[in-house]
Each structure stands twice: as structure tokens, then as C-alpha cells.
mmCIF file of C-alpha atoms and ligand atoms in Angstrom:
data_model
loop_
_atom_site.group_PDB
_atom_site.id
_atom_site.type_symbol
_atom_site.label_atom_id
_atom_site.label_comp_id
_atom_site.label_asym_id
_atom_site.label_seq_id
_atom_site.Cartn_x
_atom_site.Cartn_y
_atom_site.Cartn_z
ATOM 1 C CA MET A 1 0.000 0.000 0.000
ATOM 2 C CA LYS A 2 2.804 2.368 0.862
ATOM 3 C CA THR A 3 4.501 1.609 -2.436
ATOM 4 C CA GLN A 4 1.297 2.484 -4.269
ATOM 5 C CA ASN A 5 1.152 5.789 -2.428
ATOM 6 C CA TYR A 6 4.644 6.602 -3.512
ATOM 7 C CA LEU A 7 3.912 5.731 -7.137
ATOM 8 C CA LYS A 8 0.830 7.887 -6.979
ATOM 9 C CA VAL A 9 2.756 10.969 -5.865
ATOM 10 C CA SER A 10 5.938 10.451 -7.798
ATOM 11 C CA LYS A 11 4.772 11.882 -11.103
ATOM 12 C CA PRO A 12 3.409 15.233 -9.875
ATOM 13 C CA LEU A 13 6.368 15.528 -7.547
ATOM 14 C CA PHE A 14 8.688 15.000 -10.469
ATOM 15 C CA THR A 15 6.925 17.773 -12.379
ATOM 16 C CA ILE A 16 7.139 20.131 -9.418
ATOM 17 C CA LEU A 17 10.817 19.350 -9.054
ATOM 18 C CA LEU A 18 11.502 20.032 -12.700
ATOM 19 C CA ILE A 19 9.777 23.403 -12.469
ATOM 20 C CA SER A 20 11.551 24.285 -9.237
ATOM 21 C CA ILE A 21 14.901 23.245 -10.567
ATOM 22 C CA THR A 22 14.411 25.260 -13.721
ATOM 23 C CA LEU A 23 13.681 28.296 -11.581
ATOM 24 C CA ASN A 24 16.103 27.837 -8.800
ATOM 25 C CA VAL A 25 18.070 24.843 -7.841
ATOM 26 C CA GLN A 26 20.621 22.657 -9.491
ATOM 27 C CA SER A 27 22.779 20.098 -7.835
ATOM 28 C CA CYS A 28 26.227 20.618 -6.420
ATOM 29 C CA LYS A 29 27.691 18.706 -9.304
ATOM 30 C CA SER A 30 25.957 20.224 -12.295
ATOM 31 C CA ASP A 31 27.148 23.622 -13.409
ATOM 32 C CA LYS A 32 25.113 23.889 -16.573
ATOM 33 C CA LYS A 33 23.038 26.936 -17.378
ATOM 34 C CA ASN A 34 20.051 27.262 -19.710
ATOM 35 C CA VAL A 35 19.704 23.534 -20.132
ATOM 36 C CA SER A 36 16.504 22.036 -21.454
ATOM 37 C CA ASN A 37 14.079 20.020 -19.349
ATOM 38 C CA ASP A 38 15.315 16.829 -21.011
ATOM 39 C CA HIS A 39 18.783 17.416 -19.658
ATOM 40 C CA LEU A 40 17.412 18.158 -16.197
ATOM 41 C CA LYS A 41 15.390 14.972 -16.356
ATOM 42 C CA GLU A 42 18.536 13.015 -17.184
ATOM 43 C CA ASP A 43 20.422 14.745 -14.366
ATOM 44 C CA LEU A 44 17.712 13.802 -11.877
ATOM 45 C CA ILE A 45 17.873 10.168 -12.848
ATOM 46 C CA LYS A 46 21.666 10.130 -13.031
ATOM 47 C CA GLU A 47 22.084 11.797 -9.674
ATOM 48 C CA ASN A 48 19.745 9.393 -7.969
ATOM 49 C CA THR A 49 18.071 12.005 -5.804
ATOM 50 C CA ILE A 50 15.534 11.235 -3.085
ATOM 51 C CA ASN A 51 12.369 13.278 -3.508
ATOM 52 C CA ILE A 52 10.271 14.206 -0.477
ATOM 53 C CA LEU A 53 6.976 16.056 -0.714
ATOM 54 C CA THR A 54 4.875 17.563 2.071
ATOM 55 C CA GLU A 55 1.333 18.592 1.241
ATOM 56 C CA ASN A 56 -0.447 18.171 4.560
ATOM 57 C CA MET A 57 1.518 17.072 7.658
ATOM 58 C CA ASP A 58 3.073 14.168 5.768
ATOM 59 C CA PHE A 59 6.304 12.941 4.223
ATOM 60 C CA GLN A 60 5.559 11.492 0.787
ATOM 61 C CA MET A 61 8.658 9.571 -0.242
ATOM 62 C CA ALA A 62 10.047 6.104 -0.890
ATOM 63 C CA ASP A 63 9.986 3.643 2.018
ATOM 64 C CA THR A 64 13.439 2.312 1.114
ATOM 65 C CA ILE A 65 16.374 4.394 -0.118
ATOM 66 C CA PRO A 66 20.004 3.548 -1.003
ATOM 67 C CA SER A 67 22.898 3.987 1.425
ATOM 68 C CA GLY A 68 25.934 6.211 0.901
ATOM 69 C CA TRP A 69 25.687 9.821 -0.275
ATOM 70 C CA ASN A 70 22.113 10.875 -1.034
ATOM 71 C CA THR A 71 20.776 14.216 -2.194
ATOM 72 C CA PHE A 72 17.311 14.905 -0.790
ATOM 73 C CA LYS A 73 15.065 17.323 -2.622
ATOM 74 C CA TYR A 74 12.390 18.338 -0.144
ATOM 75 C CA LYS A 75 9.434 20.198 -1.614
ATOM 76 C CA ASN A 76 7.203 21.988 0.872
ATOM 77 C CA ALA A 77 3.858 22.256 -0.931
ATOM 78 C CA SER A 78 1.943 22.989 2.296
ATOM 79 C CA PRO A 79 0.970 26.292 3.938
ATOM 80 C CA GLN A 80 3.230 25.593 6.964
ATOM 81 C CA THR A 81 6.973 25.855 7.630
ATOM 82 C CA HIS A 82 8.729 22.469 7.953
ATOM 83 C CA PHE A 83 12.048 20.657 7.909
ATOM 84 C CA PHE A 84 13.026 17.024 7.822
ATOM 85 C CA LEU A 85 15.357 15.550 10.400
ATOM 86 C CA ILE A 86 16.823 12.048 10.211
ATOM 87 C CA ASP A 87 16.837 10.159 13.539
ATOM 88 C CA LYS A 88 18.750 6.958 14.266
ATOM 89 C CA TYR A 89 17.523 5.204 17.409
ATOM 90 C CA PRO A 90 19.270 2.248 19.071
ATOM 91 C CA GLU A 91 18.705 -1.160 17.462
ATOM 92 C CA GLY A 92 15.152 -2.467 17.923
ATOM 93 C CA ILE A 93 13.489 0.910 18.514
ATOM 94 C CA THR A 94 10.797 1.511 15.897
ATOM 95 C CA LEU A 95 8.381 4.292 15.012
ATOM 96 C CA ASP A 96 5.778 2.463 17.130
ATOM 97 C CA SER A 97 8.137 2.650 20.141
ATOM 98 C CA VAL A 98 8.612 6.370 19.537
ATOM 99 C CA LYS A 99 4.862 6.950 19.232
ATOM 100 C CA ALA A 100 4.235 5.029 22.466
ATOM 101 C CA ARG A 101 7.059 6.377 24.634
ATOM 102 C CA VAL A 102 8.461 9.624 23.181
ATOM 103 C CA LEU A 103 5.576 11.579 21.684
ATOM 104 C CA PRO A 104 3.283 11.452 24.782
ATOM 105 C CA PRO A 105 5.778 13.124 27.202
ATOM 106 C CA PHE A 106 6.569 15.743 24.545
ATOM 107 C CA ASP A 107 2.863 16.361 23.891
ATOM 108 C CA ARG A 108 2.041 16.689 27.606
ATOM 109 C CA GLY A 109 5.173 18.754 28.325
ATOM 110 C CA MET A 110 4.517 21.222 25.520
ATOM 111 C CA LYS A 111 0.875 21.555 26.545
ATOM 112 C CA LEU A 112 1.935 22.484 30.096
ATOM 113 C CA ILE A 113 4.547 24.968 28.825
ATOM 114 C CA ASN A 114 1.882 26.547 26.609
ATOM 115 C CA GLU A 115 -0.404 26.816 29.660
ATOM 116 C CA GLY A 116 2.288 28.835 31.432
ATOM 117 C CA LYS A 117 3.577 25.930 33.557
ATOM 118 C CA PRO A 118 7.177 25.505 32.316
ATOM 119 C CA LYS A 119 8.373 23.720 35.465
ATOM 120 C CA GLU A 120 5.690 21.045 35.206
ATOM 121 C CA GLY A 121 6.207 20.902 31.457
ATOM 122 C CA PHE A 122 9.931 20.262 31.648
ATOM 123 C CA ALA A 123 9.282 17.637 34.357
ATOM 124 C CA GLU A 124 7.327 15.654 31.736
ATOM 125 C CA PHE A 125 10.474 15.334 29.637
ATOM 126 C CA GLY A 126 12.029 13.473 32.582
ATOM 127 C CA LYS A 127 9.623 10.648 31.672
ATOM 128 C CA LEU A 128 11.307 10.037 28.319
ATOM 129 C CA PRO A 129 12.777 6.525 28.000
ATOM 130 C CA ALA A 130 16.534 6.193 28.525
ATOM 131 C CA TRP A 131 16.992 5.111 24.881
ATOM 132 C CA PHE A 132 15.731 8.518 23.724
ATOM 133 C CA MET A 133 19.038 9.993 24.899
ATOM 134 C CA ASP A 134 20.922 7.517 22.690
ATOM 135 C CA MET A 135 19.171 8.729 19.552
ATOM 136 C CA LYS A 136 21.513 10.280 16.985
ATOM 137 C CA ASN A 137 20.635 12.881 14.373
ATOM 138 C CA LEU A 138 22.061 12.257 10.926
ATOM 139 C CA GLY A 139 21.155 15.564 9.287
ATOM 140 C CA GLY A 140 18.224 16.486 7.079
ATOM 141 C CA SER A 141 17.104 19.821 5.679
ATOM 142 C CA GLY A 142 16.971 23.101 7.519
ATOM 143 C CA LEU A 143 13.660 24.931 7.886
ATOM 144 C CA ILE A 144 11.880 25.438 4.575
ATOM 145 C CA SER A 145 9.109 27.974 3.951
ATOM 146 C CA PRO A 146 5.843 27.143 2.144
ATOM 147 C CA GLY A 147 6.252 26.760 -1.612
ATOM 148 C CA HIS A 148 10.021 26.289 -1.495
ATOM 149 C CA LEU A 149 12.380 23.415 -2.162
ATOM 150 C CA ALA A 150 15.338 22.490 0.055
ATOM 151 C CA GLN A 151 18.226 20.457 -1.299
ATOM 152 C CA THR A 152 20.400 18.681 1.253
ATOM 153 C CA THR A 153 23.028 15.955 0.829
ATOM 154 C CA VAL A 154 24.077 13.569 3.613
ATOM 155 C CA LYS A 155 25.712 10.154 3.925
ATOM 156 C CA LEU A 156 23.748 7.299 5.502
ATOM 157 C CA ASP A 157 24.729 3.771 6.517
ATOM 158 C CA PRO A 158 22.274 0.907 5.963
ATOM 159 C CA GLY A 159 19.665 0.596 8.720
ATOM 160 C CA TYR A 160 16.326 1.720 10.125
ATOM 161 C CA TYR A 161 15.736 5.477 10.406
ATOM 162 C CA ILE A 162 12.893 7.817 11.342
ATOM 163 C CA ILE A 163 12.294 11.089 9.521
ATOM 164 C CA GLU A 164 10.499 13.784 11.504
ATOM 165 C CA CYS A 165 9.478 17.427 11.661
ATOM 166 C CA TYR A 166 8.795 18.982 15.068
ATOM 167 C CA VAL A 167 7.720 22.482 14.092
ATOM 168 C CA LYS A 168 4.482 23.365 15.928
ATOM 169 C CA MET A 169 1.038 24.176 14.562
ATOM 170 C CA SER A 170 -0.508 27.486 15.607
ATOM 171 C CA ASN A 171 -2.302 25.663 18.473
ATOM 172 C CA GLY A 172 1.038 24.432 19.854
ATOM 173 C CA MET A 173 0.751 20.814 18.652
ATOM 174 C CA TRP A 174 3.881 19.204 17.228
ATOM 175 C CA HIS A 175 3.901 18.339 13.533
ATOM 176 C CA THR A 176 5.488 15.057 14.681
ATOM 177 C CA SER A 177 2.240 14.157 16.452
ATOM 178 C CA MET A 178 0.182 15.227 13.412
ATOM 179 C CA GLY A 179 1.775 12.682 11.067
ATOM 180 C CA MET A 180 5.227 14.094 10.295
ATOM 181 C CA ALA A 181 7.145 11.004 11.434
ATOM 182 C CA LYS A 182 8.002 8.303 8.927
ATOM 183 C CA GLU A 183 10.126 5.175 9.014
ATOM 184 C CA VAL A 184 12.680 4.819 6.235
ATOM 185 C CA ILE A 185 14.877 1.825 5.480
ATOM 186 C CA VAL A 186 18.344 2.590 4.146
ATOM 187 C CA SER A 187 19.323 -0.465 2.106
ATOM 188 C CA GLU A 188 22.664 -2.206 1.624
ATOM 189 C CA THR A 189 22.639 -0.991 -1.979
ATOM 190 C CA ASN A 190 24.934 2.005 -2.307
ATOM 191 C CA SER A 191 23.711 5.045 -4.265
ATOM 192 C CA GLY A 192 27.065 5.267 -6.033
ATOM 193 C CA ASN A 193 26.986 9.047 -5.591
ATOM 194 C CA SER A 194 30.192 10.814 -4.628
ATOM 195 C CA GLU A 195 30.566 13.399 -1.856
ATOM 196 C CA PRO A 196 29.624 16.885 -3.131
ATOM 197 C CA LYS A 197 32.218 19.614 -3.552
ATOM 198 C CA ALA A 198 31.267 22.781 -1.693
ATOM 199 C CA ASP A 199 32.273 26.297 -2.699
ATOM 200 C CA ILE A 200 31.247 27.757 0.690
ATOM 201 C CA LYS A 201 32.487 26.080 3.837
ATOM 202 C CA VAL A 202 30.568 26.569 7.091
ATOM 203 C CA GLU A 203 31.680 25.306 10.500
ATOM 204 C CA ILE A 204 29.460 25.139 13.556
ATOM 205 C CA SER A 205 30.454 24.526 17.167
ATOM 206 C CA SER A 206 29.241 25.334 20.663
ATOM 207 C CA THR A 207 32.414 27.381 21.273
ATOM 208 C CA ASP A 208 32.663 29.498 18.095
ATOM 209 C CA GLY A 209 29.105 29.420 16.754
ATOM 210 C CA ILE A 210 28.636 29.576 12.985
ATOM 211 C CA VAL A 211 31.874 30.436 11.157
ATOM 212 C CA PHE A 212 32.164 31.097 7.406
ATOM 213 C CA ASN A 213 33.523 33.591 4.889
ATOM 214 C CA ASP A 214 30.547 35.917 4.364
ATOM 215 C CA SER A 215 31.704 37.321 1.021
ATOM 216 C CA ILE A 216 29.177 35.421 -1.094
ATOM 217 C CA SER A 217 28.220 36.198 -4.680
ATOM 218 C CA LYS A 218 24.778 35.802 -6.212
ATOM 219 C CA GLY A 219 23.933 32.563 -7.997
ATOM 220 C CA LYS A 220 24.097 28.890 -7.208
ATOM 221 C CA HIS A 221 26.189 27.721 -4.266
ATOM 222 C CA CYS A 222 26.911 24.466 -2.538
ATOM 223 C CA PHE A 223 27.475 24.968 1.200
ATOM 224 C CA SER A 224 29.238 22.376 3.335
ATOM 225 C CA VAL A 225 28.374 22.306 7.039
ATOM 226 C CA TYR A 226 30.994 20.783 9.293
ATOM 227 C CA TYR A 227 29.938 19.911 12.856
ATOM 228 C CA LYS A 228 33.101 20.680 14.792
ATOM 229 C CA ASP A 229 31.134 19.625 17.857
ATOM 230 C CA GLN A 230 27.592 18.884 18.925
ATOM 231 C CA ILE A 231 26.122 19.460 22.369
ATOM 232 C CA VAL A 232 22.760 19.337 24.102
ATOM 233 C CA HIS A 233 21.453 22.901 24.448
ATOM 234 C CA GLU A 234 19.055 24.244 27.133
ATOM 235 C CA ASN A 235 16.039 22.844 25.259
ATOM 236 C CA PHE A 236 17.552 19.328 24.952
ATOM 237 C CA ILE A 237 18.474 19.546 21.292
ATOM 238 C CA GLY A 238 21.679 20.195 19.382
ATOM 239 C CA HIS A 239 22.608 22.986 16.983
ATOM 240 C CA ASP A 240 22.065 23.029 13.230
ATOM 241 C CA VAL A 241 22.379 25.466 10.323
ATOM 242 C CA ASN A 242 19.392 27.071 8.599
ATOM 243 C CA LEU A 243 19.533 29.576 5.760
ATOM 244 C CA ALA A 244 16.891 32.301 5.501
ATOM 245 C CA LYS A 245 16.326 35.301 3.266
ATOM 246 C CA ILE A 246 15.663 38.440 5.295
ATOM 247 C CA ASP A 247 13.411 41.183 3.906
ATOM 248 C CA ASP A 248 13.609 44.801 5.044
ATOM 249 C CA ASN A 249 10.555 44.350 7.300
ATOM 250 C CA ALA A 250 12.038 41.346 9.155
ATOM 251 C CA ASN A 251 12.818 41.749 12.844
ATOM 252 C CA LEU A 252 15.927 39.779 13.824
ATOM 253 C CA ASP A 253 14.991 39.826 17.534
ATOM 254 C CA ASP A 254 11.677 38.152 16.666
ATOM 255 C CA LEU A 255 13.544 35.578 14.575
ATOM 256 C CA ASN A 256 16.063 35.001 17.373
ATOM 257 C CA ASN A 257 13.252 34.288 19.861
ATOM 258 C CA TRP A 258 11.348 32.122 17.392
ATOM 259 C CA MET A 259 14.198 29.608 17.005
ATOM 260 C CA ASP A 260 13.521 27.943 20.403
ATOM 261 C CA TRP A 261 10.810 25.255 20.474
ATOM 262 C CA SER A 262 10.581 25.469 24.280
ATOM 263 C CA ASN A 263 9.334 29.045 23.944
ATOM 264 C CA PRO A 264 5.491 28.866 23.613
ATOM 265 C CA LYS A 265 5.862 31.396 20.773
ATOM 266 C CA GLY A 266 8.856 29.614 19.217
ATOM 267 C CA LEU A 267 9.072 27.253 16.247
ATOM 268 C CA ILE A 268 5.347 27.751 15.704
ATOM 269 C CA GLU A 269 3.089 29.042 12.964
ATOM 270 C CA PRO A 270 3.196 31.712 11.768
ATOM 271 C CA ALA A 271 6.929 32.032 11.085
ATOM 272 C CA PRO A 272 8.398 35.517 11.661
ATOM 273 C CA LYS A 273 7.403 38.167 9.100
ATOM 274 C CA GLY A 274 9.798 38.875 6.243
ATOM 275 C CA VAL A 275 11.785 35.669 6.795
ATOM 276 C CA THR A 276 11.904 33.028 4.047
ATOM 277 C CA PHE A 277 13.549 29.791 5.120
ATOM 278 C CA LEU A 278 15.553 28.113 2.357
ATOM 279 C CA GLY A 279 16.817 24.886 3.963
ATOM 280 C CA GLY A 280 20.228 24.077 5.406
ATOM 281 C CA VAL A 281 21.656 21.066 7.215
ATOM 282 C CA ASN A 282 19.756 19.720 10.216
ATOM 283 C CA ASN A 283 21.434 18.386 13.392
ATOM 284 C CA MET A 284 24.392 16.044 13.008
ATOM 285 C CA THR A 285 26.952 14.654 15.453
ATOM 286 C CA THR A 286 30.533 15.777 16.123
ATOM 287 C CA GLY A 287 32.783 15.340 13.091
ATOM 288 C CA ASP A 288 29.956 14.982 10.554
ATOM 289 C CA THR A 289 29.595 17.048 7.382
ATOM 290 C CA GLY A 290 26.404 17.674 5.399
ATOM 291 C CA TYR A 291 25.761 19.835 2.333
ATOM 292 C CA PHE A 292 23.035 22.098 1.024
ATOM 293 C CA THR A 293 22.628 23.733 -2.369
ATOM 294 C CA VAL A 294 20.785 26.954 -3.044
ATOM 295 C CA ASN A 295 20.480 29.690 -5.649
ATOM 296 C CA LEU A 296 21.007 33.105 -4.034
ATOM 297 C CA GLU A 297 19.493 36.234 -5.500
ATOM 298 C CA PRO A 298 20.751 39.629 -4.300
ATOM 299 C CA SER A 299 19.312 40.135 -0.789
ATOM 300 C CA ARG A 300 20.133 39.996 2.883
ATOM 301 C CA TYR A 301 20.388 36.500 4.369
ATOM 302 C CA VAL A 302 21.028 34.822 7.692
ATOM 303 C CA LEU A 303 22.626 31.554 8.728
ATOM 304 C CA ILE A 304 20.950 30.679 12.024
ATOM 305 C CA SER A 305 20.740 27.755 14.392
ATOM 306 C CA GLU A 306 17.532 26.367 15.876
ATOM 307 C CA VAL A 307 18.596 26.752 19.529
ATOM 308 C CA PRO A 308 17.568 29.107 22.358
ATOM 309 C CA ASN A 309 19.008 32.620 21.752
ATOM 310 C CA PRO A 310 21.205 31.813 18.729
ATOM 311 C CA ALA A 311 22.488 35.435 18.628
ATOM 312 C CA GLY A 312 24.017 34.962 22.087
ATOM 313 C CA LYS A 313 25.864 31.860 20.831
ATOM 314 C CA ASN A 314 27.240 33.462 17.631
ATOM 315 C CA MET A 315 24.733 31.313 15.748
ATOM 316 C CA LEU A 316 22.845 34.151 14.053
ATOM 317 C CA LYS A 317 25.052 35.475 11.265
ATOM 318 C CA THR A 318 23.740 37.824 8.578
ATOM 319 C CA PHE A 319 25.352 38.365 5.181
ATOM 320 C CA LEU A 320 24.605 40.404 2.099
ATOM 321 C CA VAL A 321 24.540 39.095 -1.447
ATOM 322 C CA SER A 322 24.926 42.074 -3.760
ATOM 323 C CA ASN A 323 24.046 42.481 -7.405
HETATM 324 CU CU1 LIG B 1 6.535 20.281 9.897
#
């Protein structure tokens, strides 16, 4: 049944991707300009990309994907802001285990925090099973605004993974609890893809924040994100790197406060005004590197981490792309 679902969505998704790619995004490898749709079609097949589509609190994608380097093209065709994050739990833990033991404490805890009872809320998280702390994040996209496509490349070993999005609906409910959690099998078959080559190198660490050379030209870029370290921040999660376009009416203080899920007004719809999220590389562990590709038009941008008070951690860094 799941396979049928995937077949059902694959054709429109392919069309959307072709349109989006024509407008915006090409892969790290391809440097061609003004190519016809036929060439793009060949590139898509050749590059063995994994397409993910969200229309309504879902992840529409293949149930089984190859191991090795994979480029994920995540199309957000919903009215909400999302990301996808790849979780690797200890052997034997399945999506059913997560639904039974992890989502309930998070649901109850968030509800209490939203009711103005943070102490009671955080106490709920003490009820998480011990194996939750052994879960590793293997990357995924950064936040992506409605109508946009995020392109992220990571390396995965064969095994059982869960893909999730824990942005909150306007009523404070997690997207994870609304259906944005999916099991994915990474097979023994290797994708055969090689590691991308980045032209912009970003490093993130708890000590130095987000570090990169901010002299960035307009056009297509492949960013690498190197996790010099990874730690557990005040809200129990690690740091990541998200790219956003910042309009003149955007308020960076509002954005800074919004990046913390444990804030009742954080990581919730609506996203801050004048901010368009364009993907990035979601949480990884110390020593890992992920990649994201994006086409930058002249504007102001920010690289920002989804942690409490990123500005205070040197994890809110603006840069200007000029004409
Ligand atoms: Cu979501």
C-alpha cells in the first residue's frame, strides 16, 4: 500500500521538481546553465536524488532508499513551515516505540509549557525513556518555507531510520504528532553518488558558533556544514544550520526568539514576518559534514541555528549578497 502511495505521488512531484529546478536549484555537481528540461530529467535520474513532498503534515517519499551519499530534494507544498530531520535510534526501537514512549511526554510537556507551567512541562520530559538519549541525528534539511524546495546531501549507513518534523502548529501541537514522522529503510545498496564539492564552507560549534567567509556572490552555491562539535542545548536539542532570506521588514529579535521550540511562541506558525527559510543542514553529530545547495538572488540572508538565543551563541550570522 505504501509503495502504491509513492507511485501515486511520484509523477506530480517530479513535475514540481523540474519546475523548481528550472527556476532555482541545481545540484552541487551540475554547473550547466540554460539547459533544457530533457537534460534536467537526465540529471535527476543520473544523480539518484531522493524526492520528499509535504502537502499536509506528511512525508511522501520512498519507504526504502540507497545507502551512501544521497541528495534529498524536499518540496514543501503545504501552507506551513517544515524541515526534515533524520533520527537513528538504538537497534530495535521503531516508530511504534517512539509513538508510544516519546511523543506522549513531549505532547504533555509542551501543553503544560503553553499553559504557562514551564516547570511542570519540563518535568514531563524526565519521563522520556533512557533510549531517547541515545538517539543520533544524521542531518536532514533546515527549515523550509511554504512553496520552497530544500536540497540537502548527507551520507547514511544501511539501517532503520525515522524522519520527523517537530515544528508546531498554531495551536502548539507538534507536527510530529500530526503525522510528520516516517520510518525509512536505508538499504545495503549504495547510491554510487560521490561526496559533493562545496564552494562555501561553514563550520558550527558550541564554542565558536557559525563560522564562514561571508563574502558570497549571487547565484548557485553548494554549502558544506561541518559539525566541529555537537552538544545538548538548554532545550535538549543540538545545533544546526538554517539559511533564511531576510526582507527589510524582518525583525531579527523576533527571529532570534522564534528559534527555540521550548518558547510557547517559538518554532510555531506563523513564522516571523519577512523571513523566508531556504533549507540548510539539520542536526548532526561531532565530526559529521552535510551539504546544502541553493540559488542566491541579491538580498540579505542569515545563517541561524535552531537553539535558544542563537544570537548569544554566535549562531545568528547575517550576510549580504549584492548584485
Ligand atoms: Cu513540519
